[in-house]
Amino acid sequence: LISFFVFGLLQNQLLQHSLYQEFNTNVFGNKLPADLAITWNARLLRTAGLTHMRAMGRKRMARVDLASKVLTDEERLRSTLLHELCHVAAWLIDGVRKPPHGPGFKKWGRKCTQAYPGIAVTSAIRTRFSINSRIYASITRRAAGKWAGIQNQSIQRKCVA
């Protein structure tokens, strides 16, 4: 039997893959690699997604991490994936990495909004989504200049852009 967690993860991966193909066709003109690495990351808690970019000689590469604890519905996944793909396009197609939310990113963001008027691709650095997670291990926080541990069974964090 497949657990509900594994079943949900498989559903997310299938949805993410089909959305990537759709966005690559409709927004990026199939200029992004068909095999772009997009992975789910349970350790991302303060951002909904993260794009990693690097160059090896003249070859540029990118990969995307998506926060499994933040992207809990299709709307969040759609907007975050489009945001991260704007970073990927700016890097792989235009060769622009910095500034991260500069003209290169905004150019692709406008194309996203033209193709999908209901989704605004913004330059928010922190997620605007609530993060719901059950935490059984110690969580650290900064207190009086020293690290202190707190124990909690259920925490709701709210990050605001």
C-alpha atoms as an extended CHARMM CRD file, in Angstrom:
* protein
*
       161  EXT
         1         1  LEU       CA              0.0000000000        0.0000000000        0.0000000000  PROA      1               0.0000000000
         2         2  ILE       CA              1.1580000000        3.4940000000       -0.8410000000  PROA      2               0.0000000000
         3         3  SER       CA              0.9770000000        5.8790000000        2.0930000000  PROA      3               0.0000000000
         4         4  PHE       CA             -0.9640000000        9.1320000000        1.7450000000  PROA      4               0.0000000000
         5         5  PHE       CA              2.3240000000       11.0650000000        1.9680000000  PROA      5               0.0000000000
         6         6  VAL       CA              3.8790000000        9.1330000000       -0.9180000000  PROA      6               0.0000000000
         7         7  PHE       CA              0.6440000000        9.3410000000       -2.9210000000  PROA      7               0.0000000000
         8         8  GLY       CA              0.5290000000       13.1360000000       -2.4340000000  PROA      8               0.0000000000
         9         9  LEU       CA              4.1770000000       13.4490000000       -3.4120000000  PROA      9               0.0000000000
        10        10  LEU       CA              3.5970000000       11.4370000000       -6.5940000000  PROA      10              0.0000000000
        11        11  GLN       CA              0.5910000000       13.6080000000       -7.4650000000  PROA      11              0.0000000000
        12        12  ASN       CA              2.6760000000       16.7640000000       -6.9170000000  PROA      12              0.0000000000
        13        13  GLN       CA              5.4680000000       15.4470000000       -9.1330000000  PROA      13              0.0000000000
        14        14  LEU       CA              3.0630000000       14.5530000000      -11.9320000000  PROA      14              0.0000000000
        15        15  LEU       CA              1.3380000000       17.9420000000      -11.7020000000  PROA      15              0.0000000000
        16        16  GLN       CA              4.6580000000       19.7940000000      -11.5710000000  PROA      16              0.0000000000
        17        17  HSD       CA              5.9020000000       17.8980000000      -14.6400000000  PROA      17              0.0000000000
        18        18  SER       CA              2.7640000000       18.6150000000      -16.6880000000  PROA      18              0.0000000000
        19        19  LEU       CA              2.7650000000       22.2910000000      -15.6230000000  PROA      19              0.0000000000
        20        20  TYR       CA              6.4350000000       22.6000000000      -16.5860000000  PROA      20              0.0000000000
        21        21  GLN       CA              5.7260000000       21.2420000000      -20.0710000000  PROA      21              0.0000000000
        22        22  GLU       CA              2.7340000000       23.5780000000      -20.4500000000  PROA      22              0.0000000000
        23        23  PHE       CA              4.6620000000       26.6580000000      -19.2820000000  PROA      23              0.0000000000
        24        24  ASN       CA              7.7170000000       25.8100000000      -21.3810000000  PROA      24              0.0000000000
        25        25  THR       CA              5.4950000000       25.6400000000      -24.4710000000  PROA      25              0.0000000000
        26        26  ASN       CA              3.1490000000       28.5810000000      -23.7940000000  PROA      26              0.0000000000
        27        27  VAL       CA              5.5580000000       31.0830000000      -22.2480000000  PROA      27              0.0000000000
        28        28  PHE       CA              9.1450000000       30.1160000000      -23.0410000000  PROA      28              0.0000000000
        29        29  GLY       CA              8.7100000000       28.7610000000      -26.5800000000  PROA      29              0.0000000000
        30        30  ASN       CA             10.2300000000       25.3670000000      -25.6200000000  PROA      30              0.0000000000
        31        31  LYS       CA             13.5920000000       27.0940000000      -25.1120000000  PROA      31              0.0000000000
        32        32  LEU       CA             14.0290000000       25.6200000000      -21.6240000000  PROA      32              0.0000000000
        33        33  PRO       CA             15.5360000000       22.1320000000      -21.4170000000  PROA      33              0.0000000000
        34        34  ALA       CA             13.0290000000       19.2700000000      -21.4990000000  PROA      34              0.0000000000
        35        35  ASP       CA             14.9580000000       17.5970000000      -18.6740000000  PROA      35              0.0000000000
        36        36  LEU       CA             15.2350000000       20.5850000000      -16.3250000000  PROA      36              0.0000000000
        37        37  ALA       CA             15.7540000000       19.2340000000      -12.7980000000  PROA      37              0.0000000000
        38        38  ILE       CA             12.8070000000       20.2220000000      -10.5950000000  PROA      38              0.0000000000
        39        39  THR       CA             12.7860000000       18.6320000000       -7.1510000000  PROA      39              0.0000000000
        40        40  TRP       CA             10.6030000000       18.8220000000       -4.0550000000  PROA      40              0.0000000000
        41        41  ASN       CA             12.4360000000       19.9540000000       -0.9280000000  PROA      41              0.0000000000
        42        42  ALA       CA             10.9160000000       19.4760000000        2.5370000000  PROA      42              0.0000000000
        43        43  ARG       CA             13.6010000000       21.6560000000        4.1400000000  PROA      43              0.0000000000
        44        44  LEU       CA             12.5340000000       24.8700000000        2.3830000000  PROA      44              0.0000000000
        45        45  LEU       CA             10.4050000000       26.6860000000        4.9540000000  PROA      45              0.0000000000
        46        46  ARG       CA             10.9250000000       30.3850000000        4.2720000000  PROA      46              0.0000000000
        47        47  THR       CA             10.5230000000       30.4280000000        0.5280000000  PROA      47              0.0000000000
        48        48  ALA       CA              8.2210000000       28.6120000000       -1.8620000000  PROA      48              0.0000000000
        49        49  GLY       CA             10.9270000000       27.9040000000       -4.4270000000  PROA      49              0.0000000000
        50        50  LEU       CA             14.5970000000       28.3340000000       -5.1590000000  PROA      50              0.0000000000
        51        51  THR       CA             16.5330000000       28.3720000000       -8.4450000000  PROA      51              0.0000000000
        52        52  HSD       CA             20.1520000000       27.2430000000       -8.4990000000  PROA      52              0.0000000000
        53        53  MET       CA             22.2650000000       28.5320000000      -11.3940000000  PROA      53              0.0000000000
        54        54  ARG       CA             25.8430000000       27.7910000000      -12.3680000000  PROA      54              0.0000000000
        55        55  ALA       CA             28.1800000000       27.8620000000      -15.3320000000  PROA      55              0.0000000000
        56        56  MET       CA             30.7240000000       25.2600000000      -16.3410000000  PROA      56              0.0000000000
        57        57  GLY       CA             32.8540000000       26.9120000000      -18.9660000000  PROA      57              0.0000000000
        58        58  ARG       CA             30.4600000000       28.2250000000      -21.6000000000  PROA      58              0.0000000000
        59        59  LYS       CA             27.6280000000       25.8790000000      -20.5690000000  PROA      59              0.0000000000
        60        60  ARG       CA             24.9690000000       27.3430000000      -18.2630000000  PROA      60              0.0000000000
        61        61  MET       CA             22.9210000000       25.0500000000      -16.0170000000  PROA      61              0.0000000000
        62        62  ALA       CA             19.9710000000       25.5160000000      -13.6790000000  PROA      62              0.0000000000
        63        63  ARG       CA             17.7900000000       23.4910000000      -11.3610000000  PROA      63              0.0000000000
        64        64  VAL       CA             14.7050000000       24.3460000000       -9.3050000000  PROA      64              0.0000000000
        65        65  ASP       CA             13.7380000000       23.3340000000       -5.7610000000  PROA      65              0.0000000000
        66        66  LEU       CA             10.0820000000       23.5700000000       -4.7210000000  PROA      66              0.0000000000
        67        67  ALA       CA              8.9780000000       23.6920000000       -1.0690000000  PROA      67              0.0000000000
        68        68  SER       CA              6.7480000000       20.7030000000       -0.3620000000  PROA      68              0.0000000000
        69        69  LYS       CA              5.4860000000       22.2030000000        2.9200000000  PROA      69              0.0000000000
        70        70  VAL       CA              4.5610000000       25.5090000000        1.2970000000  PROA      70              0.0000000000
        71        71  LEU       CA              3.1390000000       24.5080000000       -2.0820000000  PROA      71              0.0000000000
        72        72  THR       CA              0.0430000000       22.7490000000       -0.8370000000  PROA      72              0.0000000000
        73        73  ASP       CA             -2.2990000000       23.5290000000       -3.7320000000  PROA      73              0.0000000000
        74        74  GLU       CA             -2.1980000000       23.9750000000       -7.4990000000  PROA      74              0.0000000000
        75        75  GLU       CA             -2.4960000000       27.7720000000       -7.4060000000  PROA      75              0.0000000000
        76        76  ARG       CA              0.6090000000       28.0900000000       -5.2330000000  PROA      76              0.0000000000
        77        77  LEU       CA              2.4840000000       25.6040000000       -7.3990000000  PROA      77              0.0000000000
        78        78  ARG       CA              1.5530000000       27.4380000000      -10.6130000000  PROA      78              0.0000000000
        79        79  SER       CA              2.6450000000       30.8850000000       -9.4220000000  PROA      79              0.0000000000
        80        80  THR       CA              5.8390000000       29.6310000000       -7.7810000000  PROA      80              0.0000000000
        81        81  LEU       CA              6.8770000000       27.4460000000      -10.7080000000  PROA      81              0.0000000000
        82        82  LEU       CA              6.3510000000       30.3300000000      -13.1350000000  PROA      82              0.0000000000
        83        83  HSD       CA              8.3930000000       32.6190000000      -10.8640000000  PROA      83              0.0000000000
        84        84  GLU       CA             11.2810000000       30.1500000000      -10.6920000000  PROA      84              0.0000000000
        85        85  LEU       CA             11.1270000000       29.4680000000      -14.4330000000  PROA      85              0.0000000000
        86        86  CYS       CA             11.5640000000       33.2100000000      -15.0460000000  PROA      86              0.0000000000
        87        87  HSD       CA             14.8920000000       32.9370000000      -13.2040000000  PROA      87              0.0000000000
        88        88  VAL       CA             15.7990000000       29.8730000000      -15.2740000000  PROA      88              0.0000000000
        89        89  ALA       CA             14.8940000000       31.6180000000      -18.5570000000  PROA      89              0.0000000000
        90        90  ALA       CA             16.7980000000       34.7770000000      -17.6670000000  PROA      90              0.0000000000
        91        91  TRP       CA             19.8850000000       32.6380000000      -16.9780000000  PROA      91              0.0000000000
        92        92  LEU       CA             19.7080000000       29.9180000000      -19.6440000000  PROA      92              0.0000000000
        93        93  ILE       CA             18.2120000000       31.9480000000      -22.5140000000  PROA      93              0.0000000000
        94        94  ASP       CA             19.4420000000       35.4940000000      -21.8340000000  PROA      94              0.0000000000
        95        95  GLY       CA             22.5930000000       34.7390000000      -19.8170000000  PROA      95              0.0000000000
        96        96  VAL       CA             21.5130000000       37.1210000000      -17.0310000000  PROA      96              0.0000000000
        97        97  ARG       CA             21.8340000000       36.0480000000      -13.4120000000  PROA      97              0.0000000000
        98        98  LYS       CA             22.0420000000       39.3560000000      -11.5240000000  PROA      98              0.0000000000
        99        99  PRO       CA             20.1830000000       41.2110000000      -10.2680000000  PROA      99              0.0000000000
       100       100  PRO       CA             17.8670000000       38.2760000000       -9.5360000000  PROA      100             0.0000000000
       101       101  HSD       CA             14.6720000000       40.2980000000       -9.9750000000  PROA      101             0.0000000000
       102       102  GLY       CA             16.0520000000       42.7530000000      -12.5150000000  PROA      102             0.0000000000
       103       103  PRO       CA             15.0750000000       43.5220000000      -16.1240000000  PROA      103             0.0000000000
       104       104  GLY       CA             15.7780000000       39.9750000000      -17.3840000000  PROA      104             0.0000000000
       105       105  PHE       CA             13.4810000000       38.4270000000      -14.7830000000  PROA      105             0.0000000000
       106       106  LYS       CA             10.7980000000       41.0860000000      -15.3240000000  PROA      106             0.0000000000
       107       107  LYS       CA             10.8340000000       40.5350000000      -19.0990000000  PROA      107             0.0000000000
       108       108  TRP       CA              9.9350000000       36.8690000000      -18.5850000000  PROA      108             0.0000000000
       109       109  GLY       CA              7.4610000000       37.7950000000      -15.8370000000  PROA      109             0.0000000000
       110       110  ARG       CA              5.5660000000       39.9950000000      -18.3110000000  PROA      110             0.0000000000
       111       111  LYS       CA              5.4450000000       37.1180000000      -20.8040000000  PROA      111             0.0000000000
       112       112  CYS       CA              4.0230000000       34.8680000000      -18.0750000000  PROA      112             0.0000000000
       113       113  THR       CA              1.3280000000       37.4080000000      -17.2260000000  PROA      113             0.0000000000
       114       114  GLN       CA              0.4250000000       37.7780000000      -20.9160000000  PROA      114             0.0000000000
       115       115  ALA       CA              0.0400000000       34.0050000000      -21.2950000000  PROA      115             0.0000000000
       116       116  TYR       CA             -1.6490000000       33.5420000000      -17.8870000000  PROA      116             0.0000000000
       117       117  PRO       CA             -3.4470000000       36.7770000000      -16.9050000000  PROA      117             0.0000000000
       118       118  GLY       CA             -4.6830000000       35.2850000000      -13.6110000000  PROA      118             0.0000000000
       119       119  ILE       CA             -1.1400000000       34.6800000000      -12.3500000000  PROA      119             0.0000000000
       120       120  ALA       CA              0.9880000000       37.6730000000      -11.4070000000  PROA      120             0.0000000000
       121       121  VAL       CA              4.7000000000       36.8490000000      -11.3910000000  PROA      121             0.0000000000
       122       122  THR       CA              6.1780000000       39.1780000000       -8.8090000000  PROA      122             0.0000000000
       123       123  SER       CA              9.6350000000       39.7320000000       -7.4290000000  PROA      123             0.0000000000
       124       124  ALA       CA              8.6460000000       38.7780000000       -3.8720000000  PROA      124             0.0000000000
       125       125  ILE       CA             11.7300000000       37.4830000000       -2.0810000000  PROA      125             0.0000000000
       126       126  ARG       CA              9.8990000000       35.7430000000        0.7470000000  PROA      126             0.0000000000
       127       127  THR       CA              6.8180000000       33.6460000000        0.2650000000  PROA      127             0.0000000000
       128       128  ARG       CA              3.4390000000       35.2390000000        0.8520000000  PROA      128             0.0000000000
       129       129  PHE       CA              1.9380000000       31.8530000000        1.6670000000  PROA      129             0.0000000000
       130       130  SER       CA              1.2390000000       30.4860000000        5.1330000000  PROA      130             0.0000000000
       131       131  ILE       CA              3.4460000000       27.5680000000        6.0570000000  PROA      131             0.0000000000
       132       132  ASN       CA              1.6900000000       24.8210000000        7.9650000000  PROA      132             0.0000000000
       133       133  SER       CA              3.8150000000       22.0260000000        9.3330000000  PROA      133             0.0000000000
       134       134  ARG       CA              3.9380000000       19.6350000000       12.2510000000  PROA      134             0.0000000000
       135       135  ILE       CA              7.2890000000       19.7520000000       13.9120000000  PROA      135             0.0000000000
       136       136  TYR       CA              8.5180000000       17.1120000000       16.3430000000  PROA      136             0.0000000000
       137       137  ALA       CA             12.1720000000       18.1050000000       16.6040000000  PROA      137             0.0000000000
       138       138  SER       CA             13.6510000000       21.1150000000       18.3170000000  PROA      138             0.0000000000
       139       139  ILE       CA             13.3560000000       24.4050000000       16.5260000000  PROA      139             0.0000000000
       140       140  THR       CA             15.9490000000       27.0200000000       17.2060000000  PROA      140             0.0000000000
       141       141  ARG       CA             15.4180000000       30.7110000000       17.5130000000  PROA      141             0.0000000000
       142       142  ARG       CA             17.6560000000       33.6420000000       18.2590000000  PROA      142             0.0000000000
       143       143  ALA       CA             17.1920000000       34.8490000000       21.8440000000  PROA      143             0.0000000000
       144       144  ALA       CA             19.3480000000       37.4790000000       23.5250000000  PROA      144             0.0000000000
       145       145  GLY       CA             22.2460000000       36.8900000000       21.1590000000  PROA      145             0.0000000000
       146       146  LYS       CA             22.3590000000       33.1250000000       21.8130000000  PROA      146             0.0000000000
       147       147  TRP       CA             20.6410000000       30.1740000000       20.1860000000  PROA      147             0.0000000000
       148       148  ALA       CA             17.8840000000       28.6700000000       22.2990000000  PROA      148             0.0000000000
       149       149  GLY       CA             15.7940000000       25.5780000000       21.5940000000  PROA      149             0.0000000000
       150       150  ILE       CA             12.0070000000       25.3820000000       21.6210000000  PROA      150             0.0000000000
       151       151  GLN       CA              9.8460000000       22.2810000000       21.4260000000  PROA      151             0.0000000000
       152       152  ASN       CA              6.4530000000       22.4200000000       19.7540000000  PROA      152             0.0000000000
       153       153  GLN       CA              4.1020000000       19.8480000000       18.2440000000  PROA      153             0.0000000000
       154       154  SER       CA              2.3580000000       22.1350000000       15.7710000000  PROA      154             0.0000000000
       155       155  ILE       CA              3.5190000000       25.4510000000       14.4260000000  PROA      155             0.0000000000
       156       156  GLN       CA              2.0410000000       27.7920000000       11.8710000000  PROA      156             0.0000000000
       157       157  ARG       CA              4.5460000000       30.2020000000       10.3940000000  PROA      157             0.0000000000
       158       158  LYS       CA              3.4080000000       33.1290000000        8.3310000000  PROA      158             0.0000000000
       159       159  CYS       CA              5.9850000000       34.7810000000        6.0800000000  PROA      159             0.0000000000
       160       160  VAL       CA              4.9980000000       38.0320000000        4.4570000000  PROA      160             0.0000000000
       161       161  ALA       CA              6.6850000000       39.5200000000        1.4110000000  PROA      161             0.0000000000
